Short mmCIF file of C-alpha atoms in Angstrom, two decimals:
data_model
loop_
_atom_site.label_atom_id
_atom_site.label_comp_id
_atom_site.label_asym_id
_atom_site.label_seq_id
_atom_site.Cartn_x
_atom_site.Cartn_y
_atom_site.Cartn_z
CA UNK A 1230 47.23 23.50 51.04
CA UNK A 1231 45.67 22.16 47.79
CA UNK A 1232 44.69 24.65 45.26
CA UNK A 1233 41.57 22.90 43.78
CA UNK A 1234 39.85 22.55 47.16
CA UNK A 1235 36.66 24.12 48.07
CA UNK A 1236 35.77 24.55 51.91
CA UNK A 1237 32.21 25.27 52.83
CA UNK A 1238 30.54 25.94 56.22
CA UNK A 1239 26.88 25.39 57.21
CA UNK A 1240 24.46 26.50 59.80
CA UNK A 1241 24.46 22.98 61.39
CA UNK A 1242 28.16 23.65 62.34
CA UNK A 1243 29.65 21.11 59.82
CA UNK A 1244 32.63 21.79 57.33
CA UNK A 1245 32.46 20.33 53.95
CA UNK A 1246 35.46 19.78 51.71
CA UNK A 1247 35.36 19.27 48.02
CA UNK A 1248 38.03 18.41 45.37
CA UNK A 1249 37.16 20.62 42.45
CA UNK A 1250 39.55 19.03 40.07
CA UNK A 1251 37.78 15.71 40.47
CA UNK A 1252 34.21 17.16 41.29
CA UNK A 1253 33.97 14.88 44.35
CA UNK A 1254 33.20 15.25 47.96
CA UNK A 1255 36.38 14.69 50.08
CA UNK A 1256 35.01 15.05 53.47
CA UNK A 1257 32.14 16.30 55.73
CA UNK A 1258 32.77 16.85 59.42
CA UNK A 1259 30.60 15.95 62.21
CA UNK A 1260 27.99 18.62 63.02
CA UNK A 1261 29.05 20.84 65.98
CA UNK A 1262 26.75 22.48 68.44
CA UNK A 1263 27.38 25.84 66.86
CA UNK A 1264 26.93 27.34 63.36
CA UNK A 1265 30.12 28.13 61.35
CA UNK A 1266 29.97 31.83 60.25
CA UNK A 1267 33.49 32.32 58.82
CA UNK A 1268 36.56 30.39 57.43
CA UNK A 1269 40.12 31.13 56.86
CA UNK A 1270 43.34 28.99 56.11
CA UNK A 1271 46.28 30.01 58.26
CA UNK A 1272 49.91 29.70 57.37
CA UNK A 1273 50.31 26.52 59.58
CA UNK A 1274 47.64 24.83 57.35
CA UNK A 1275 44.93 25.14 59.87
CA UNK A 1276 41.50 25.78 58.66
CA UNK A 1277 40.05 28.30 61.12
CA UNK A 1278 36.27 28.28 61.60
CA UNK A 1279 34.67 31.19 63.55
CA UNK A 1280 31.37 30.29 65.24
CA UNK A 1281 28.16 31.93 66.34
CA UNK A 1282 29.02 31.42 70.05
CA UNK A 1283 32.41 33.12 69.76
CA UNK A 1284 34.86 30.30 69.40
CA UNK A 1285 37.36 29.54 66.87
CA UNK A 1286 37.56 25.90 65.76
CA UNK A 1287 40.90 24.74 64.09
CA UNK A 1288 41.05 21.69 61.59
CA UNK A 1289 44.45 20.45 60.43
CA UNK A 1290 44.52 20.31 56.68
CA UNK A 1291 43.55 16.81 55.59
CA UNK A 1292 42.18 15.88 58.97
CA UNK A 1293 38.58 16.91 58.88
CA UNK A 1294 37.00 14.66 61.29
CA UNK A 1295 37.85 16.39 64.58
CA UNK A 1296 38.78 19.79 65.73
CA UNK A 1297 42.56 19.90 66.57
CA UNK A 1298 42.53 23.36 68.15
CA UNK A 1299 39.78 25.38 69.88
CA UNK A 1300 40.08 28.97 70.89
CA UNK A 1301 37.60 29.53 73.77
CA UNK A 1302 34.79 32.01 73.53
CA UNK A 1303 35.93 34.08 76.65
CA UNK A 1304 38.76 35.51 74.42
CA UNK A 1305 36.11 37.11 72.24
CA UNK A 1306 33.52 38.11 74.89
CA UNK A 1307 31.25 35.45 73.57
CA UNK A 1308 30.36 37.60 70.33
CA UNK A 1309 29.74 35.80 67.08
CA UNK A 1310 32.80 35.67 64.78
CA UNK A 1311 31.45 37.01 61.64
CA UNK A 1312 34.84 37.22 59.74
CA UNK A 1313 38.24 35.83 60.32
CA UNK A 1314 41.65 36.38 58.44
CA UNK A 1315 45.09 34.92 58.84
CA UNK A 1316 47.74 37.75 58.17
CA UNK A 1317 51.46 37.63 57.90
CA UNK A 1318 53.68 37.17 60.93
CA UNK A 1319 51.45 34.61 62.64
CA UNK A 1320 48.61 37.20 63.28
CA UNK A 1321 45.05 35.99 63.23
CA UNK A 1322 42.51 38.84 62.77
CA UNK A 1323 38.92 38.30 64.05
CA UNK A 1324 35.80 40.35 63.50
CA UNK A 1325 32.92 40.06 65.82
CA UNK A 1326 29.20 41.03 65.83
CA UNK A 1327 29.76 43.97 68.09
CA UNK A 1328 32.03 45.72 65.59
CA UNK A 1329 35.42 44.89 67.40
CA UNK A 1330 38.50 43.95 65.40
CA UNK A 1331 40.75 41.94 67.33
CA UNK A 1332 44.34 40.52 66.58
CA UNK A 1333 45.47 37.20 67.94
CA UNK A 1334 49.06 36.32 68.14
CA UNK A 1335 50.44 32.93 68.93
CA UNK A 1336 46.85 31.92 69.79
CA UNK A 1337 46.92 33.70 73.22
CA UNK A 1338 47.60 37.38 72.94
CA UNK A 1339 44.71 39.52 71.94
CA UNK A 1340 44.70 43.22 71.23
CA UNK A 1341 41.83 45.27 69.88
CA UNK A 1342 42.80 47.03 66.79
CA UNK A 1343 39.58 49.08 66.38
CA UNK A 1344 36.07 49.44 67.24
CA UNK A 1345 33.77 49.87 64.31
CA UNK A 1346 30.24 51.17 64.06
CA UNK A 1347 28.53 47.87 63.17
CA UNK A 1348 29.03 44.15 62.85
CA UNK A 1349 32.34 43.16 60.89
CA UNK A 1350 31.39 40.90 58.06
CA UNK A 1351 34.62 41.10 56.08
CA UNK A 1352 38.43 41.26 56.62
CA UNK A 1353 41.12 41.18 54.23
CA UNK A 1354 44.86 42.19 54.43
CA UNK A 1355 46.71 43.32 51.32
CA UNK A 1356 50.62 43.03 50.73
CA UNK A 1357 51.24 46.37 52.21
CA UNK A 1358 49.78 45.15 55.52
CA UNK A 1359 46.78 47.34 55.43
CA UNK A 1360 43.58 45.83 56.72
CA UNK A 1361 40.33 46.18 54.93
CA UNK A 1362 37.14 45.74 56.94
CA UNK A 1363 33.68 45.92 55.72
CA UNK A 1364 30.70 46.15 58.29
CA UNK A 1365 27.02 45.32 58.06
CA UNK A 1366 24.93 48.49 57.15
CA UNK A 1367 27.92 50.60 56.38
CA UNK A 1368 28.61 51.89 52.79
CA UNK A 1369 32.17 52.23 53.45
CA UNK A 1370 35.25 50.09 53.78
CA UNK A 1371 37.57 50.84 56.77
CA UNK A 1372 41.26 50.74 56.39
CA UNK A 1373 43.64 50.11 59.22
CA UNK A 1374 47.37 49.24 59.49
CA UNK A 1375 48.47 45.89 60.81
CA UNK A 1376 51.02 45.94 63.53
CA UNK A 1377 54.65 45.67 62.38
CA UNK A 1378 55.41 42.88 65.12
CA UNK A 1379 56.19 39.55 63.78
CA UNK A 1380 54.78 36.82 66.44
CA UNK A 1381 56.28 33.68 64.85
#
Protein backbone atom coordinates (compact mmCIF):
# COMPACT_ATOMS: atom_id res chain seq x y z
CA UNK A 1 0.00 0.00 0.00
CA UNK A 2 1.39 3.37 -0.93
CA UNK A 3 1.87 5.90 1.85
CA UNK A 4 1.03 9.06 -0.06
CA UNK A 5 -2.37 7.94 -1.37
CA UNK A 6 -5.71 9.46 -0.44
CA UNK A 7 -8.89 7.39 -0.83
CA UNK A 8 -12.21 9.22 -0.90
CA UNK A 9 -15.74 7.89 -1.18
CA UNK A 10 -18.84 9.69 -2.30
CA UNK A 11 -22.59 9.54 -2.12
CA UNK A 12 -22.83 8.43 -5.74
CA UNK A 13 -21.06 5.19 -4.84
CA UNK A 14 -17.73 5.96 -6.45
CA UNK A 15 -14.20 5.68 -5.08
CA UNK A 16 -11.58 8.32 -5.90
CA UNK A 17 -7.84 7.71 -5.54
CA UNK A 18 -5.37 10.62 -5.32
CA UNK A 19 -1.56 10.57 -5.34
CA UNK A 20 -0.72 13.23 -2.75
CA UNK A 21 2.98 13.25 -3.58
CA UNK A 22 2.31 14.25 -7.20
CA UNK A 23 -0.99 16.03 -6.53
CA UNK A 24 -2.76 14.06 -9.23
CA UNK A 25 -5.89 11.98 -9.65
CA UNK A 26 -4.92 8.31 -10.00
CA UNK A 27 -8.34 6.78 -10.57
CA UNK A 28 -12.06 7.28 -10.20
CA UNK A 29 -14.19 4.15 -10.13
CA UNK A 30 -17.53 3.77 -11.82
CA UNK A 31 -20.53 4.80 -9.75
CA UNK A 32 -22.33 1.97 -8.02
CA UNK A 33 -25.99 1.71 -7.11
CA UNK A 34 -25.25 2.53 -3.50
CA UNK A 35 -23.43 5.21 -1.52
CA UNK A 36 -20.09 4.36 0.09
CA UNK A 37 -20.20 5.28 3.78
CA UNK A 38 -16.94 3.85 5.14
CA UNK A 39 -13.46 2.79 3.99
CA UNK A 40 -10.69 0.55 5.35
CA UNK A 41 -7.56 -1.07 3.93
CA UNK A 42 -7.07 -4.65 5.12
CA UNK A 43 -3.83 -6.59 5.40
CA UNK A 44 -4.40 -8.32 2.05
CA UNK A 45 -4.32 -4.84 0.45
CA UNK A 46 -8.01 -4.79 -0.32
CA UNK A 47 -9.78 -1.46 -0.01
CA UNK A 48 -13.03 -2.32 1.74
CA UNK A 49 -16.03 -0.04 1.23
CA UNK A 50 -19.07 -0.24 3.49
CA UNK A 51 -22.30 0.76 1.74
CA UNK A 52 -25.68 2.18 2.67
CA UNK A 53 -27.47 -1.03 1.69
CA UNK A 54 -25.30 -3.20 3.93
CA UNK A 55 -22.76 -4.64 1.49
CA UNK A 56 -18.96 -4.49 1.63
CA UNK A 57 -17.23 -3.97 -1.71
CA UNK A 58 -13.53 -4.83 -1.94
CA UNK A 59 -11.15 -3.26 -4.48
CA UNK A 60 -7.70 -4.78 -5.00
CA UNK A 61 -5.02 -2.12 -4.47
CA UNK A 62 -4.17 -0.60 -7.83
CA UNK A 63 -7.22 -2.07 -9.62
CA UNK A 64 -9.85 0.58 -9.06
CA UNK A 65 -12.21 -0.06 -11.96
CA UNK A 66 -14.13 -3.08 -10.70
CA UNK A 67 -15.02 -4.64 -7.37
CA UNK A 68 -12.90 -7.73 -6.73
CA UNK A 69 -14.87 -9.02 -3.78
CA UNK A 70 -18.38 -8.35 -2.48
CA UNK A 71 -19.76 -9.40 0.87
CA UNK A 72 -23.51 -9.75 0.65
CA UNK A 73 -25.98 -7.56 2.54
CA UNK A 74 -27.68 -10.58 4.15
CA UNK A 75 -24.60 -10.97 6.35
CA UNK A 76 -25.31 -7.61 7.97
CA UNK A 77 -29.14 -7.75 8.06
CA UNK A 78 -29.24 -5.07 5.36
CA UNK A 79 -28.10 -2.40 7.81
CA UNK A 80 -26.01 0.49 6.48
CA UNK A 81 -22.32 -0.04 7.23
CA UNK A 82 -21.27 3.25 8.78
CA UNK A 83 -17.86 2.09 10.04
CA UNK A 84 -15.37 -0.58 9.01
CA UNK A 85 -11.94 -1.46 10.39
CA UNK A 86 -9.38 -4.15 9.53
CA UNK A 87 -7.83 -5.65 12.67
CA UNK A 88 -4.93 -8.07 13.22
CA UNK A 89 -5.39 -11.77 12.66
CA UNK A 90 -7.56 -11.42 9.57
CA UNK A 91 -10.50 -9.94 11.46
CA UNK A 92 -12.74 -7.31 9.90
CA UNK A 93 -14.87 -5.21 12.26
CA UNK A 94 -18.12 -3.76 10.94
CA UNK A 95 -20.36 -1.21 12.66
CA UNK A 96 -23.90 -0.78 11.41
CA UNK A 97 -26.65 1.79 11.75
CA UNK A 98 -28.52 -0.32 14.32
CA UNK A 99 -25.55 -0.17 16.74
CA UNK A 100 -24.37 -3.74 16.17
CA UNK A 101 -20.61 -4.37 16.14
CA UNK A 102 -19.79 -7.52 14.18
CA UNK A 103 -16.55 -9.36 13.51
CA UNK A 104 -15.95 -11.09 10.25
CA UNK A 105 -13.21 -13.67 9.85
CA UNK A 106 -12.14 -15.22 6.59
CA UNK A 107 -14.94 -13.22 4.96
CA UNK A 108 -17.43 -15.87 6.12
CA UNK A 109 -17.78 -16.26 9.88
CA UNK A 110 -19.68 -13.56 11.68
CA UNK A 111 -20.05 -13.00 15.40
CA UNK A 112 -21.70 -10.14 17.22
CA UNK A 113 -19.19 -8.46 19.56
CA UNK A 114 -21.64 -5.98 21.00
CA UNK A 115 -24.92 -4.15 20.67
CA UNK A 116 -24.45 -0.45 21.33
CA UNK A 117 -27.17 2.12 22.00
CA UNK A 118 -26.96 4.01 18.71
CA UNK A 119 -25.56 3.90 15.17
CA UNK A 120 -21.83 3.11 15.11
CA UNK A 121 -19.82 5.84 13.38
CA UNK A 122 -16.15 5.06 14.20
CA UNK A 123 -14.18 1.87 14.96
CA UNK A 124 -10.48 1.75 15.83
CA UNK A 125 -8.25 -1.01 17.25
CA UNK A 126 -5.10 -0.30 19.26
CA UNK A 127 -1.95 -2.40 19.62
CA UNK A 128 -3.36 -3.97 22.79
CA UNK A 129 -6.28 -5.38 20.75
CA UNK A 130 -8.84 -3.11 22.39
CA UNK A 131 -11.67 -1.90 20.18
CA UNK A 132 -12.72 1.74 20.50
CA UNK A 133 -16.21 2.51 19.17
CA UNK A 134 -17.95 5.85 18.79
CA UNK A 135 -21.71 6.12 18.28
CA UNK A 136 -24.01 8.82 16.98
CA UNK A 137 -25.62 10.80 19.77
CA UNK A 138 -23.44 9.29 22.51
CA UNK A 139 -20.89 11.46 24.36
CA UNK A 140 -18.86 8.35 25.28
CA UNK A 141 -16.44 5.98 23.60
CA UNK A 142 -17.17 2.30 24.13
CA UNK A 143 -14.20 -0.04 24.69
CA UNK A 144 -14.35 -3.79 23.98
CA UNK A 145 -11.71 -6.51 23.74
CA UNK A 146 -10.92 -8.10 20.40
CA UNK A 147 -11.12 -11.93 20.47
CA UNK A 148 -7.69 -13.59 20.74
CA UNK A 149 -8.35 -16.00 17.85
CA UNK A 150 -6.18 -15.65 14.74
CA UNK A 151 -8.21 -16.46 11.63
CA UNK A 152 -5.46 -16.30 8.99
